[in-house]
PDB file of C-alpha atoms in Angstrom:
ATOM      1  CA  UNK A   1       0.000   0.000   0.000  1.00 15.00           C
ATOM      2  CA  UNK A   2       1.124   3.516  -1.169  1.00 16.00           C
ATOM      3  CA  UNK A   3       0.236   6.517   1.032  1.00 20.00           C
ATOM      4  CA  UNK A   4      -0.647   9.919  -0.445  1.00 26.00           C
ATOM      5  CA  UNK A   5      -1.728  12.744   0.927  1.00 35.00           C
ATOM      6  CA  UNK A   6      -4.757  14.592  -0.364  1.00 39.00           C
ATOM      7  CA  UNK A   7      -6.176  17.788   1.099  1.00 43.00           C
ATOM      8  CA  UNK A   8      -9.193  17.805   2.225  1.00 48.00           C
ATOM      9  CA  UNK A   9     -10.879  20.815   3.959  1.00 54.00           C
ATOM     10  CA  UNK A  10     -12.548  20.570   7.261  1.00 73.00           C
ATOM     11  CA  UNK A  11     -15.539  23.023   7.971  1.00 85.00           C
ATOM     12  CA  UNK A  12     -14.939  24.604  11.134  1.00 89.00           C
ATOM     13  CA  UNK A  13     -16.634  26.801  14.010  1.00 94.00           C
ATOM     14  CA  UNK A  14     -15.624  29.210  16.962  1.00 96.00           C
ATOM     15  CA  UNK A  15     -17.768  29.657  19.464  1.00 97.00           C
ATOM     16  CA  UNK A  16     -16.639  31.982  22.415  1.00 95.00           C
ATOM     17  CA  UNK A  17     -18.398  32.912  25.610  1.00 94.00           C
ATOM     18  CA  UNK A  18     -16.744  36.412  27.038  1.00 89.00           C
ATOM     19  CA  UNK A  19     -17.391  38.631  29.672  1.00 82.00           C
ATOM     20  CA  UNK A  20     -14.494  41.460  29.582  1.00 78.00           C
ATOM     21  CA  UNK A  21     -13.397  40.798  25.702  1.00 86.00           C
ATOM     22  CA  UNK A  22     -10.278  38.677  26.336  1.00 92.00           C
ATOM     23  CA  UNK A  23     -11.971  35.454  24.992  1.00 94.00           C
ATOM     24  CA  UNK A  24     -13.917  36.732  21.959  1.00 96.00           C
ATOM     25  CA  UNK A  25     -10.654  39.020  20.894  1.00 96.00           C
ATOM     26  CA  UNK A  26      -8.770  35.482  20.696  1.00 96.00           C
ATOM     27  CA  UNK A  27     -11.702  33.989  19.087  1.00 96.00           C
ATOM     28  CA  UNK A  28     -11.473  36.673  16.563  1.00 95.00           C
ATOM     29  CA  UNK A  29      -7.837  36.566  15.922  1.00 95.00           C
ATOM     30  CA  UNK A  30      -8.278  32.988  15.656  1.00 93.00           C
ATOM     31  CA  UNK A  31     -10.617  33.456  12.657  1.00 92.00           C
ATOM     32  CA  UNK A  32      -8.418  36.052  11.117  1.00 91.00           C
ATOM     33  CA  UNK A  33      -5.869  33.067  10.439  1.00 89.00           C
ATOM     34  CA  UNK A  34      -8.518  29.734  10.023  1.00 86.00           C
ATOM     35  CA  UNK A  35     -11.501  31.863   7.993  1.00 80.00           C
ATOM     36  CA  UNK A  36     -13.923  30.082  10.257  1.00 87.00           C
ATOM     37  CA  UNK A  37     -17.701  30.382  10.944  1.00 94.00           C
ATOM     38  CA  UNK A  38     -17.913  32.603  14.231  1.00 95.00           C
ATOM     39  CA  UNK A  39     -20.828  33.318  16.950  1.00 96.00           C
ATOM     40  CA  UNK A  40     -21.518  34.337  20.427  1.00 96.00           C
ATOM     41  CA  UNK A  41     -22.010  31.011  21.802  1.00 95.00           C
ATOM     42  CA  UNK A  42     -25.563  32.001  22.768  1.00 94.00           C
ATOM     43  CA  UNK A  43     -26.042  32.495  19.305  1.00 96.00           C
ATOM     44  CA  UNK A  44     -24.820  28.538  18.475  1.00 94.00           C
ATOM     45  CA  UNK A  45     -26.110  27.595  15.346  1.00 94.00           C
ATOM     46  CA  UNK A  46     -26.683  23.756  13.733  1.00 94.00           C
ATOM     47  CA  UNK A  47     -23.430  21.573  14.790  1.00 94.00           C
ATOM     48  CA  UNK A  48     -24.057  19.324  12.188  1.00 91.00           C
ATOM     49  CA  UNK A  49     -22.513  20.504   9.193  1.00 89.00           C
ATOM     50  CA  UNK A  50     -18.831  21.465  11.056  1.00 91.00           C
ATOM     51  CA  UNK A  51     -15.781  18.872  11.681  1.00 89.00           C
ATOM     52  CA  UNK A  52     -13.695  21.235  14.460  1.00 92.00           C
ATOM     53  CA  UNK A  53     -15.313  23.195  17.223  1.00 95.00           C
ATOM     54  CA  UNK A  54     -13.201  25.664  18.766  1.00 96.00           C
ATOM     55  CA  UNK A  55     -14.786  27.129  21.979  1.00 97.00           C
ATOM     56  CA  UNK A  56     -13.237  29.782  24.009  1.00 96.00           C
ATOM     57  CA  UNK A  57     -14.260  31.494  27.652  1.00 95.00           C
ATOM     58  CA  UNK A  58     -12.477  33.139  30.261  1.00 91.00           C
ATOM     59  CA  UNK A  59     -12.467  31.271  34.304  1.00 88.00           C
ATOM     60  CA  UNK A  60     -15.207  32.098  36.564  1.00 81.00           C
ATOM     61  CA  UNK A  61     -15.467  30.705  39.833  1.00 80.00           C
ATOM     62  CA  UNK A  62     -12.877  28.264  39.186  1.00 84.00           C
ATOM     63  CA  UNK A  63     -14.286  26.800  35.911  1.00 90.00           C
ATOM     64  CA  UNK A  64     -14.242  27.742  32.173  1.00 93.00           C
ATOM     65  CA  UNK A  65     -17.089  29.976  31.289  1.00 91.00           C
ATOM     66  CA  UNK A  66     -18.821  27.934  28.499  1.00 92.00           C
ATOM     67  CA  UNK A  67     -17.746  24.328  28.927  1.00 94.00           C
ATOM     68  CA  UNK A  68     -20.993  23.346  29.990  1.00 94.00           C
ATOM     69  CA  UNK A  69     -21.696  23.514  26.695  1.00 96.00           C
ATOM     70  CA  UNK A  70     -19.504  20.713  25.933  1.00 96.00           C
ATOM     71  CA  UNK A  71     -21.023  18.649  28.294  1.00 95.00           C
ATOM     72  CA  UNK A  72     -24.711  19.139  27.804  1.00 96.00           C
ATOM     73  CA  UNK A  73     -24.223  18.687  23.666  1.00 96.00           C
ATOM     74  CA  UNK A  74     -20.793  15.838  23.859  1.00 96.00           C
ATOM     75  CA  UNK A  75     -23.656  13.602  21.872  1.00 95.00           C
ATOM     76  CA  UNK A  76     -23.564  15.581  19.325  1.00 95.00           C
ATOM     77  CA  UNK A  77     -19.396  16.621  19.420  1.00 96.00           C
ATOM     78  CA  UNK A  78     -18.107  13.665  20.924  1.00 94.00           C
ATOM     79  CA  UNK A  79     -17.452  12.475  16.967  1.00 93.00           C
ATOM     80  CA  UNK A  80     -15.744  15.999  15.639  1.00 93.00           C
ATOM     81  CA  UNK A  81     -12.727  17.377  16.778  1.00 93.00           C
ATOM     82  CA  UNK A  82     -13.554  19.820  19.724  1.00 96.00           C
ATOM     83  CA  UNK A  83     -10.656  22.238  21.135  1.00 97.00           C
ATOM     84  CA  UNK A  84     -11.420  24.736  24.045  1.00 97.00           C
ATOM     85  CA  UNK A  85      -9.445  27.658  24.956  1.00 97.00           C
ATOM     86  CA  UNK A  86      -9.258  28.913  28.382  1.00 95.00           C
ATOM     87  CA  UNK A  87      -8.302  32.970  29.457  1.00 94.00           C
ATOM     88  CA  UNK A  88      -7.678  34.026  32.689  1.00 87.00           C
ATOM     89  CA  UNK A  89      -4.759  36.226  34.806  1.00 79.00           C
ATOM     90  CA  UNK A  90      -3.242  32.910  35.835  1.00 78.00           C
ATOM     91  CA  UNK A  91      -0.421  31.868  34.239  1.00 81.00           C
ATOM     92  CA  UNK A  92      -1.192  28.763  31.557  1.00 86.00           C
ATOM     93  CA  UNK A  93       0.565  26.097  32.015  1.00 84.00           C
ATOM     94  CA  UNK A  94       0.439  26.480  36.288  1.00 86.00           C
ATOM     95  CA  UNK A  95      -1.159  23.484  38.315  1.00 88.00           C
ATOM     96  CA  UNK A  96      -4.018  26.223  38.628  1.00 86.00           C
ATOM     97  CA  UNK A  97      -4.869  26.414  35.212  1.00 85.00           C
ATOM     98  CA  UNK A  98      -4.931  22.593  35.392  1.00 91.00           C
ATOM     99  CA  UNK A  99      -7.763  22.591  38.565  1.00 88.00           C
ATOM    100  CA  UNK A 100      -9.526  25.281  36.493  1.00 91.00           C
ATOM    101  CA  UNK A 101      -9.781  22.755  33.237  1.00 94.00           C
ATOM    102  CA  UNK A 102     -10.494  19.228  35.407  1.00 93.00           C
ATOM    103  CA  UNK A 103     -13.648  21.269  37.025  1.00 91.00           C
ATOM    104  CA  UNK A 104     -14.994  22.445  34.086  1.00 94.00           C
ATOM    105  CA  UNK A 105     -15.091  18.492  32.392  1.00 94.00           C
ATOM    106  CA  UNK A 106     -15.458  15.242  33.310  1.00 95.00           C
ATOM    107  CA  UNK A 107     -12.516  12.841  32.613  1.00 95.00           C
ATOM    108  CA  UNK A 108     -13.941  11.397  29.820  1.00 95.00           C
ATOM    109  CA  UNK A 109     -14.645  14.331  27.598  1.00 96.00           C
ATOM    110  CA  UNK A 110     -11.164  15.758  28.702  1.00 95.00           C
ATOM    111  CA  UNK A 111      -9.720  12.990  27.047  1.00 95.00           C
ATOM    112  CA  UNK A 112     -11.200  13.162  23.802  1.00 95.00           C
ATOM    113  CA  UNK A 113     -10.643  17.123  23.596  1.00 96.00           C
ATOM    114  CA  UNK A 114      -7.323  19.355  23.173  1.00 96.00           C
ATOM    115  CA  UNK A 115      -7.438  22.514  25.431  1.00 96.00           C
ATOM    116  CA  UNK A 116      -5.576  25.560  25.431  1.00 96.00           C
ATOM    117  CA  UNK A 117      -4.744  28.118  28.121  1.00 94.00           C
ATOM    118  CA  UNK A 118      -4.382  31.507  27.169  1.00 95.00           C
ATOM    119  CA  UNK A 119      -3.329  34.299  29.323  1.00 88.00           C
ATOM    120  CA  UNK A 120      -5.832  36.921  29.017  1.00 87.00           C
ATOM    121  CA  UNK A 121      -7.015  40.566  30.482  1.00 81.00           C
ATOM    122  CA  UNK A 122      -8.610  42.418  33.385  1.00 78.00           C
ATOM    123  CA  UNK A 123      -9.236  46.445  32.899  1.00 77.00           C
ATOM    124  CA  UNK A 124     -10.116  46.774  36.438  1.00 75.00           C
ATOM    125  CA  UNK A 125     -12.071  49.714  35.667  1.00 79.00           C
ATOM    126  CA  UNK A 126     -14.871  47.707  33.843  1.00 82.00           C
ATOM    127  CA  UNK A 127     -15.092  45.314  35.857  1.00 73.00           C
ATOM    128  CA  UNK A 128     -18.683  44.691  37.330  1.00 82.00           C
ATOM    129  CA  UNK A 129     -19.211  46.279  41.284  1.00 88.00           C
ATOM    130  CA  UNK A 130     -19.193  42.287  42.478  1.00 83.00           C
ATOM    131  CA  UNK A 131     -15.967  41.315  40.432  1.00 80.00           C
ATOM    132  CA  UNK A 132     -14.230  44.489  41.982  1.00 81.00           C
ATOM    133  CA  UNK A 133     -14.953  43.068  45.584  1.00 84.00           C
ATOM    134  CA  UNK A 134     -13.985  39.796  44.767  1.00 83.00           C
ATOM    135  CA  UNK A 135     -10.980  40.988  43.016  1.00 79.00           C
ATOM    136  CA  UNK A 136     -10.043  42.952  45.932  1.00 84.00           C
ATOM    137  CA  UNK A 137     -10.610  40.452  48.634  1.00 84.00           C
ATOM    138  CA  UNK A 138      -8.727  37.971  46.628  1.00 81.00           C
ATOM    139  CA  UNK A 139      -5.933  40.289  46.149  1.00 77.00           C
ATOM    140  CA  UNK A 140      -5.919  39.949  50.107  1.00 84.00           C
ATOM    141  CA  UNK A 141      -4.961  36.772  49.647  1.00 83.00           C
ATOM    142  CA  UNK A 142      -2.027  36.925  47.604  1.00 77.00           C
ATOM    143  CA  UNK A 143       1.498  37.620  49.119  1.00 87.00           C
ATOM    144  CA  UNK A 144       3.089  38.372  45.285  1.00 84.00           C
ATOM    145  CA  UNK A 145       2.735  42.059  45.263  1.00 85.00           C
ATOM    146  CA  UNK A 146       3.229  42.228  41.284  1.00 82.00           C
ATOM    147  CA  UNK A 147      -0.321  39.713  41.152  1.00 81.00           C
ATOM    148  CA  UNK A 148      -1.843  41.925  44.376  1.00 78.00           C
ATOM    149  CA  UNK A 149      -1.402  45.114  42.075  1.00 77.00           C
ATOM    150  CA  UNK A 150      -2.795  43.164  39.374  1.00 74.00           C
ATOM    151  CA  UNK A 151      -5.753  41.901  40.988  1.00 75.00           C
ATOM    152  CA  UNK A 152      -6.455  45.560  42.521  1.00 77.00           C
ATOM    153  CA  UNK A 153      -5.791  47.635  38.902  1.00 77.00           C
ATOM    154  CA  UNK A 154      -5.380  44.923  35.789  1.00 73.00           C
ATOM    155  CA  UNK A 155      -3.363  43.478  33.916  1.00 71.00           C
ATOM    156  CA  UNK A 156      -3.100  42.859  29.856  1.00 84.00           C
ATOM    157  CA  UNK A 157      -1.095  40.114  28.614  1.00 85.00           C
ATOM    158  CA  UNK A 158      -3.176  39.357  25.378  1.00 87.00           C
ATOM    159  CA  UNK A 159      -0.993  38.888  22.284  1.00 93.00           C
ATOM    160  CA  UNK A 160      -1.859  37.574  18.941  1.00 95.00           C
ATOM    161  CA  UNK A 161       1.229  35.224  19.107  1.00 94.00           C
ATOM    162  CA  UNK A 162      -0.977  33.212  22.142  1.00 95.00           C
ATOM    163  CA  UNK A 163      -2.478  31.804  19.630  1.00 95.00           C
ATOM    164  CA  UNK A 164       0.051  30.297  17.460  1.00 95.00           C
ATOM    165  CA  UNK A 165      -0.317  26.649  19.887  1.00 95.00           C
ATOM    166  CA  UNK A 166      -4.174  26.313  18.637  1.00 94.00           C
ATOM    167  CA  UNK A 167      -3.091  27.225  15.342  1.00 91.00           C
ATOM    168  CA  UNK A 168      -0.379  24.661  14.603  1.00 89.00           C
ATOM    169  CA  UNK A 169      -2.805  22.359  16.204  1.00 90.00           C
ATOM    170  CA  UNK A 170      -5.640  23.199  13.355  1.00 83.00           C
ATOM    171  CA  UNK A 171      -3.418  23.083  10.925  1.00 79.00           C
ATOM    172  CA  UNK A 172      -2.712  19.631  11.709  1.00 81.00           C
ATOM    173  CA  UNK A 173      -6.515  18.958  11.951  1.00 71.00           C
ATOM    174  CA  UNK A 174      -7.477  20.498   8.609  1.00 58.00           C
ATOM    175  CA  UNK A 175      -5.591  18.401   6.143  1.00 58.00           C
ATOM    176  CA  UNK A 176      -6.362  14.412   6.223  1.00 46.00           C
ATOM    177  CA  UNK A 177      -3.608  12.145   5.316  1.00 35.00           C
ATOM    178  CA  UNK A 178      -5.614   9.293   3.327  1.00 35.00           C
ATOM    179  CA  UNK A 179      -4.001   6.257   1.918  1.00 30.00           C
ATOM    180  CA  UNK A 180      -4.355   5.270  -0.992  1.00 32.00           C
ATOM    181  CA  UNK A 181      -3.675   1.649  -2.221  1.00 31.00           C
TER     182      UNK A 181
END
């Protein structure tokens, strides 16, 4: 048997869930470079007719804002390639990030999924009246004073180049090595 490989083009979709801007500015940027179909993951459409779904939300409470989704429709993704991205002011990569992604999933969709951790943004000023408490009480918390100013005021580490892991994954994803005999 000879192998050759054909291209063949997978239909795509990015769905992000964002409450500051940090996950749907990703989302976008991620589009710039795949030419995907894009929504407001409210605004969902048919799964169906797409191979990859990308889905993107910033941590809230300790979970990924928008992985319930995953969950509540894995009968209809659990056969397409799914990929969520994560933003948040912890560092990806940290055993943190990790607690973040196990609560948001059950082992066995966690295993069939690749997921991303982005670092993201806070503008402090536009944050909500009940985000600015917690943010301040949980700057309390912290003995780092470079994270306790940036849990008091912001931070901004959003770069296009974050994506660049996701990407190389897609790319991977979007052309099908078939063999051909």
């Amino acid at each position: 048997m000879f192998g050759k490989k054909l291209g063949v083009v997978m239909k795509s979709l990015i769905l992000y869930k964002s409450k500051y801007g940090s996950s749907k500015q990703y989302a976008e940027w991620l589009n710039q470079e795949i030419n995907s179909d894009i929504f407001e993951l409210d605004k969902c459409p048919s799964l169906e007719n797409y191979n990859v779904i990308i889905l993107g939300g910033g941590v809230y409470m300790g979970k990924i804002n928008g992985s319930d989704f995953i969950s509540k429709n894995w009968d209809a993704l659990k056969n397409k390639k799914v990929i969520l991205f994560s933003t948040s002011g912890a560092e990806p990569g940290t055993p943190e990030i990790k607690g973040f992604y196990e609560n948001s999933l059950p082992q066995e969709i966690r295993t069939q999924i690749r997921y991303f951790s982005l670092s993201g943004a806070c503008a402090y000023k536009d944050l909500t009246f009940l985000h600015k408490i917690l943010s301040f009480i949980g700057s309390l918390l912290l003995k780092d004073p470079v994270k306790k100013h940036e849990m008091r005021y912001g931070f901004n580490r959003m770069k296009k180049e974050n994506i660049n892991p996701i990407l190389d994954y897609i790319k991977t994803l979007l052309m099908v090595n078939i063999s051909i005999s």
